[in-house]
Amino acid sequence: MKSWVPALGLTGIGFFIAGCIIGGLLGGKWLDEKFGTEPAFLITGLVLGIALAFLGVYNMIKPIMDNIRKGGKDS
């Protein structure tokens, strides 16, 4: 029964990555339409979305990796 728990965690990470990138793109597109600066904010939103996704995934996976390094079992 516990074998599906890590799979759900990875699915959540995938949705987090997609949400950050899509949110950055949509926010950038909205700002470009509002200020007429196409594609400046779109590119900026994409870069910020990717950076936020990277940092978020790093913070999600860091405790798991620390636990593995210490030799503990992930419960």
Short mmCIF file of N, CA and C in Angstrom, two decimals:
data_model
loop_
_atom_site.label_atom_id
_atom_site.label_comp_id
_atom_site.label_asym_id
_atom_site.label_seq_id
_atom_site.Cartn_x
_atom_site.Cartn_y
_atom_site.Cartn_z
N MET A 1 0.81 -1.20 0.00
CA MET A 1 0.00 0.00 0.00
C MET A 1 0.85 1.26 0.00
N LYS A 2 2.02 1.23 0.63
CA LYS A 2 2.85 2.42 0.70
C LYS A 2 3.64 2.69 -0.59
N SER A 3 3.62 1.78 -1.53
CA SER A 3 4.43 1.95 -2.74
C SER A 3 3.93 3.08 -3.62
N TRP A 4 2.68 3.50 -3.48
CA TRP A 4 2.16 4.57 -4.31
C TRP A 4 2.42 5.96 -3.73
N VAL A 5 2.87 6.04 -2.49
CA VAL A 5 3.12 7.33 -1.86
C VAL A 5 4.23 8.11 -2.57
N PRO A 6 5.39 7.49 -2.89
CA PRO A 6 6.41 8.25 -3.63
C PRO A 6 5.93 8.68 -5.02
N ALA A 7 5.11 7.87 -5.65
CA ALA A 7 4.59 8.23 -6.96
C ALA A 7 3.72 9.48 -6.87
N LEU A 8 2.91 9.58 -5.82
CA LEU A 8 2.09 10.78 -5.64
C LEU A 8 2.95 12.01 -5.39
N GLY A 9 4.04 11.82 -4.65
CA GLY A 9 4.96 12.94 -4.41
C GLY A 9 5.58 13.44 -5.69
N LEU A 10 5.98 12.53 -6.54
CA LEU A 10 6.57 12.92 -7.83
C LEU A 10 5.53 13.56 -8.74
N THR A 11 4.31 13.10 -8.68
CA THR A 11 3.24 13.71 -9.46
C THR A 11 3.02 15.15 -8.99
N GLY A 12 3.06 15.36 -7.69
CA GLY A 12 2.91 16.71 -7.15
C GLY A 12 4.03 17.62 -7.59
N ILE A 13 5.24 17.10 -7.65
CA ILE A 13 6.37 17.89 -8.12
C ILE A 13 6.17 18.26 -9.59
N GLY A 14 5.68 17.32 -10.38
CA GLY A 14 5.42 17.60 -11.79
C GLY A 14 4.39 18.69 -11.98
N PHE A 15 3.31 18.63 -11.19
CA PHE A 15 2.30 19.68 -11.27
C PHE A 15 2.86 21.02 -10.80
N PHE A 16 3.73 21.01 -9.82
CA PHE A 16 4.35 22.25 -9.34
C PHE A 16 5.19 22.89 -10.45
N ILE A 17 6.00 22.07 -11.13
CA ILE A 17 6.84 22.57 -12.22
C ILE A 17 5.96 23.17 -13.32
N ALA A 18 4.95 22.41 -13.73
CA ALA A 18 4.06 22.89 -14.79
C ALA A 18 3.34 24.17 -14.37
N GLY A 19 2.88 24.22 -13.14
CA GLY A 19 2.17 25.41 -12.66
C GLY A 19 3.05 26.65 -12.65
N CYS A 20 4.29 26.50 -12.22
CA CYS A 20 5.21 27.63 -12.19
C CYS A 20 5.49 28.16 -13.59
N ILE A 21 5.77 27.25 -14.51
CA ILE A 21 6.11 27.67 -15.87
C ILE A 21 4.89 28.26 -16.58
N ILE A 22 3.75 27.59 -16.48
CA ILE A 22 2.54 28.11 -17.12
C ILE A 22 2.11 29.43 -16.49
N GLY A 23 2.22 29.53 -15.16
CA GLY A 23 1.88 30.79 -14.48
C GLY A 23 2.77 31.93 -14.94
N GLY A 24 4.06 31.67 -15.07
CA GLY A 24 4.98 32.70 -15.56
C GLY A 24 4.66 33.13 -16.98
N LEU A 25 4.35 32.15 -17.83
CA LEU A 25 3.99 32.48 -19.22
C LEU A 25 2.70 33.28 -19.31
N LEU A 26 1.68 32.85 -18.58
CA LEU A 26 0.40 33.57 -18.64
C LEU A 26 0.51 34.97 -18.04
N GLY A 27 1.25 35.08 -16.93
CA GLY A 27 1.45 36.40 -16.34
C GLY A 27 2.22 37.32 -17.27
N GLY A 28 3.25 36.78 -17.91
CA GLY A 28 4.03 37.58 -18.86
C GLY A 28 3.21 37.99 -20.07
N LYS A 29 2.39 37.08 -20.57
CA LYS A 29 1.54 37.40 -21.72
C LYS A 29 0.53 38.48 -21.35
N TRP A 30 -0.04 38.38 -20.15
CA TRP A 30 -1.00 39.39 -19.71
C TRP A 30 -0.34 40.76 -19.60
N LEU A 31 0.87 40.80 -19.02
CA LEU A 31 1.57 42.08 -18.89
C LEU A 31 1.96 42.63 -20.25
N ASP A 32 2.37 41.76 -21.18
CA ASP A 32 2.69 42.22 -22.53
C ASP A 32 1.48 42.84 -23.22
N GLU A 33 0.32 42.22 -23.06
CA GLU A 33 -0.90 42.78 -23.66
C GLU A 33 -1.28 44.10 -23.01
N LYS A 34 -1.06 44.19 -21.71
CA LYS A 34 -1.44 45.41 -20.98
C LYS A 34 -0.54 46.59 -21.35
N PHE A 35 0.78 46.33 -21.48
CA PHE A 35 1.73 47.42 -21.74
C PHE A 35 2.22 47.47 -23.18
N GLY A 36 1.86 46.52 -24.02
CA GLY A 36 2.28 46.52 -25.41
C GLY A 36 3.78 46.30 -25.58
N THR A 37 4.36 45.46 -24.78
CA THR A 37 5.81 45.24 -24.80
C THR A 37 6.16 43.84 -25.28
N GLU A 38 5.38 43.31 -26.18
CA GLU A 38 5.56 41.93 -26.63
C GLU A 38 6.96 41.69 -27.17
N PRO A 39 7.70 40.69 -26.85
CA PRO A 39 7.54 39.59 -25.93
C PRO A 39 8.37 39.73 -24.66
N ALA A 40 8.66 40.93 -24.24
CA ALA A 40 9.58 41.15 -23.11
C ALA A 40 9.11 40.48 -21.83
N PHE A 41 7.87 40.72 -21.43
CA PHE A 41 7.37 40.14 -20.18
C PHE A 41 7.11 38.64 -20.31
N LEU A 42 6.78 38.19 -21.52
CA LEU A 42 6.58 36.77 -21.75
C LEU A 42 7.88 36.01 -21.48
N ILE A 43 8.97 36.51 -22.00
CA ILE A 43 10.27 35.86 -21.79
C ILE A 43 10.68 35.97 -20.32
N THR A 44 10.46 37.14 -19.73
CA THR A 44 10.79 37.33 -18.32
C THR A 44 9.96 36.39 -17.44
N GLY A 45 8.67 36.26 -17.75
CA GLY A 45 7.82 35.36 -16.99
C GLY A 45 8.25 33.91 -17.13
N LEU A 46 8.68 33.53 -18.33
CA LEU A 46 9.16 32.17 -18.54
C LEU A 46 10.42 31.90 -17.72
N VAL A 47 11.36 32.83 -17.76
CA VAL A 47 12.60 32.65 -16.99
C VAL A 47 12.31 32.60 -15.49
N LEU A 48 11.45 33.49 -15.01
CA LEU A 48 11.11 33.48 -13.58
C LEU A 48 10.35 32.21 -13.20
N GLY A 49 9.48 31.73 -14.07
CA GLY A 49 8.75 30.49 -13.80
C GLY A 49 9.68 29.30 -13.71
N ILE A 50 10.67 29.23 -14.61
CA ILE A 50 11.63 28.14 -14.58
C ILE A 50 12.49 28.22 -13.32
N ALA A 51 12.93 29.43 -12.97
CA ALA A 51 13.75 29.61 -11.77
C ALA A 51 12.96 29.23 -10.51
N LEU A 52 11.71 29.65 -10.43
CA LEU A 52 10.88 29.32 -9.28
C LEU A 52 10.64 27.81 -9.20
N ALA A 53 10.42 27.19 -10.35
CA ALA A 53 10.22 25.74 -10.38
C ALA A 53 11.48 25.01 -9.89
N PHE A 54 12.65 25.45 -10.35
CA PHE A 54 13.91 24.82 -9.95
C PHE A 54 14.11 24.94 -8.44
N LEU A 55 13.92 26.14 -7.91
CA LEU A 55 14.12 26.35 -6.48
C LEU A 55 13.10 25.57 -5.65
N GLY A 56 11.87 25.53 -6.10
CA GLY A 56 10.84 24.79 -5.38
C GLY A 56 11.12 23.29 -5.36
N VAL A 57 11.52 22.74 -6.50
CA VAL A 57 11.83 21.31 -6.56
C VAL A 57 13.05 21.01 -5.70
N TYR A 58 14.03 21.89 -5.73
CA TYR A 58 15.22 21.70 -4.89
C TYR A 58 14.82 21.63 -3.41
N ASN A 59 13.96 22.55 -2.99
CA ASN A 59 13.53 22.57 -1.59
C ASN A 59 12.65 21.37 -1.24
N MET A 60 11.93 20.82 -2.21
CA MET A 60 11.10 19.65 -1.95
C MET A 60 11.95 18.38 -1.85
N ILE A 61 13.00 18.30 -2.66
CA ILE A 61 13.79 17.07 -2.72
C ILE A 61 14.94 17.07 -1.71
N LYS A 62 15.38 18.23 -1.27
CA LYS A 62 16.52 18.32 -0.35
C LYS A 62 16.32 17.48 0.92
N PRO A 63 15.18 17.55 1.61
CA PRO A 63 15.02 16.71 2.81
C PRO A 63 15.10 15.21 2.51
N ILE A 64 14.58 14.81 1.38
CA ILE A 64 14.65 13.39 1.00
C ILE A 64 16.09 12.97 0.79
N MET A 65 16.85 13.80 0.09
CA MET A 65 18.26 13.48 -0.17
C MET A 65 19.08 13.49 1.12
N ASP A 66 18.79 14.43 2.02
CA ASP A 66 19.48 14.47 3.31
C ASP A 66 19.20 13.20 4.10
N ASN A 67 17.96 12.74 4.06
CA ASN A 67 17.59 11.52 4.77
C ASN A 67 18.31 10.29 4.18
N ILE A 68 18.44 10.26 2.87
CA ILE A 68 19.15 9.15 2.22
C ILE A 68 20.63 9.15 2.59
N ARG A 69 21.22 10.36 2.63
CA ARG A 69 22.65 10.47 2.98
C ARG A 69 22.91 9.99 4.43
N LYS A 70 21.95 10.25 5.31
CA LYS A 70 22.10 9.84 6.71
C LYS A 70 21.83 8.36 6.90
N GLY A 71 21.34 7.69 5.87
CA GLY A 71 21.08 6.27 5.95
C GLY A 71 19.73 5.92 6.51
N GLY A 72 18.87 6.92 6.69
CA GLY A 72 17.54 6.65 7.22
C GLY A 72 16.60 6.19 6.15
N LYS A 73 15.48 5.67 6.58
CA LYS A 73 14.45 5.24 5.64
C LYS A 73 13.42 6.33 5.51
N ASP A 74 12.98 6.56 4.29
CA ASP A 74 11.94 7.56 4.04
C ASP A 74 10.59 6.95 4.41
N SER A 75 9.92 7.55 5.38
CA SER A 75 8.64 6.97 5.83
C SER A 75 7.47 7.75 5.31
#
